[in-house]
Amino acid sequence: MSTGYPDLDALLPRLEAIPTLGPDALEAEHTAMLGRKSGALTAALKTVATLPVEERKRFGAAVNQLKTRFEEAFAARSAALDAERRRRESAGVDLTMPGRRRWTGAEHPVTRVVDEIVGIFRELGFAVATGPEVETEWYNFLALNFPPDHPAMDMHDTLYLDAPAAVEEGRHSGGKLLLRTHTSPVQIRVMHAAPPPVRVVMPGMVYRNDAMDASHLPAFSQIEGLAVDEGISFVDLKATLNHFAYRFFSPVTKTRFRPSFFPFTEPSAEMDVECQLCHGTGCPACKGTGWMEILGCGMVHEAVLENVGLDPERYTGWAFGMGPHRIALLRYGVPDIRLLLGGDMRFLEAVGRPGRTDP
Ligand code: DAH
């Protein structure tokens, strides 16, 4: 609505803009229009007194009307902004609160253990190899010198696949397909792939027909190790595995080797480390013995070398197998292996490497 005066009409777009202003801009505009010293309308009003009588009335009325319209627009916008602020506050949004750090995840404790173990062996010059989780009976058992009637091959222990016979050629074919029960078949694949010297670690998942309880899982991780060359002896095995224990646990960790039996090693042993919770005095975690078993190992059996076409007169080797899930329990003092499969963030945060967070 025109005021009849171009100078006053020039202010109309600013009147229309008032409903869009935020709190600070609104205050600034109020001062610019109605401020006592420099307000544009205040200045216009001051000129009224200088005009001739007739003109004074008309122009005075126009300025006052416009001033009223501005005042009403300022009051309306101010009320609207107040209402908006109250709505925000009652909705529980406090914009002055400091930001929350965002959770971006952490390494799973078992992943961390696998990476560390593999890293220690890599420092010693070991390569890393992997093999398939679906294996033939030959790779999983027979090539590793299990007799054909070994109880581990029973359906009670091993998960067989209801699938057509293996597609691989030659003597490795045939037999049933199964989910590998250990990572030892990767030893066979590695020795097939390249002649000695062999120094390899082989991480992976393995499967057994076991019910889940506090210390068993039907699917769990293993890391296999293998060194084959001329002149390799039990001294190499002990020195390497002791070095591993010192690096992984601590430089003062005591170790011991106990005689054991595996079809694919001769002699065979199990390696214990001093209990990481009680340091040898005996506690529930180590069943009072002061020791924790961490792996099986031994000198590669002559029959295994022969099965992959190596001459046992020329080559000797040693091997080990350990379970990172079990080792994670020992290292972090976790009482139940099932905790490692759950998604309980309190547990994972307590034992995991702290997740990187963004501010
Ligand atoms: N394959 C064995 C198991 O699953 C572990 C093992 C023992 C692996 C001795 C080895 C070894 O390479 O030498 O129980």
Tab-separated table of C-alpha atoms and ligand atoms in Angstrom, residues 182 184 187 208 222 224 262 264-265 296-298 319-321, ligand 1:
chain	number	residue	atom	x	y	z
A	182	HIS	CA	41.529	-77.702	11.172
A	184	SER	CA	46.418	-78.354	8.733
A	187	GLN	CA	50.077	-77.313	4.937
A	208	ARG	CA	33.453	-79.118	14.021
A	222	GLN	CA	43.014	-71.412	13.803
A	224	GLU	CA	48.677	-73.068	11.296
A	262	PHE	CA	49.038	-85.862	16.369
A	264	PHE	CA	50.862	-85.618	11.187
A	265	THR	CA	53.786	-84.892	13.541
A	296	GLY	CA	49.908	-78.181	19.393
A	297	CYS	CA	53.123	-78.703	17.454
A	298	GLY	CA	55.714	-81.208	16.334
A	319	ALA	CA	54.505	-77.351	12.353
A	320	PHE	CA	52.110	-75.878	14.851
A	321	GLY	CA	48.414	-75.128	15.164
B	1	DAH	N1	45.449	-79.564	13.696
B	1	DAH	C1	45.525	-79.693	15.135
B	1	DAH	C2	44.153	-79.524	15.756
B	1	DAH	O1	43.296	-78.973	15.132
B	1	DAH	C3	46.448	-78.668	15.720
B	1	DAH	C4	47.884	-78.935	15.349
B	1	DAH	C5	48.690	-79.682	16.167
B	1	DAH	C6	48.409	-78.432	14.178
B	1	DAH	C7	50.000	-79.933	15.869
B	1	DAH	C8	49.746	-78.687	13.833
B	1	DAH	C9	50.524	-79.436	14.712
B	1	DAH	O2	50.294	-78.209	12.739
B	1	DAH	O3	51.829	-79.674	14.398
B	1	DAH	O4	43.939	-79.905	16.858
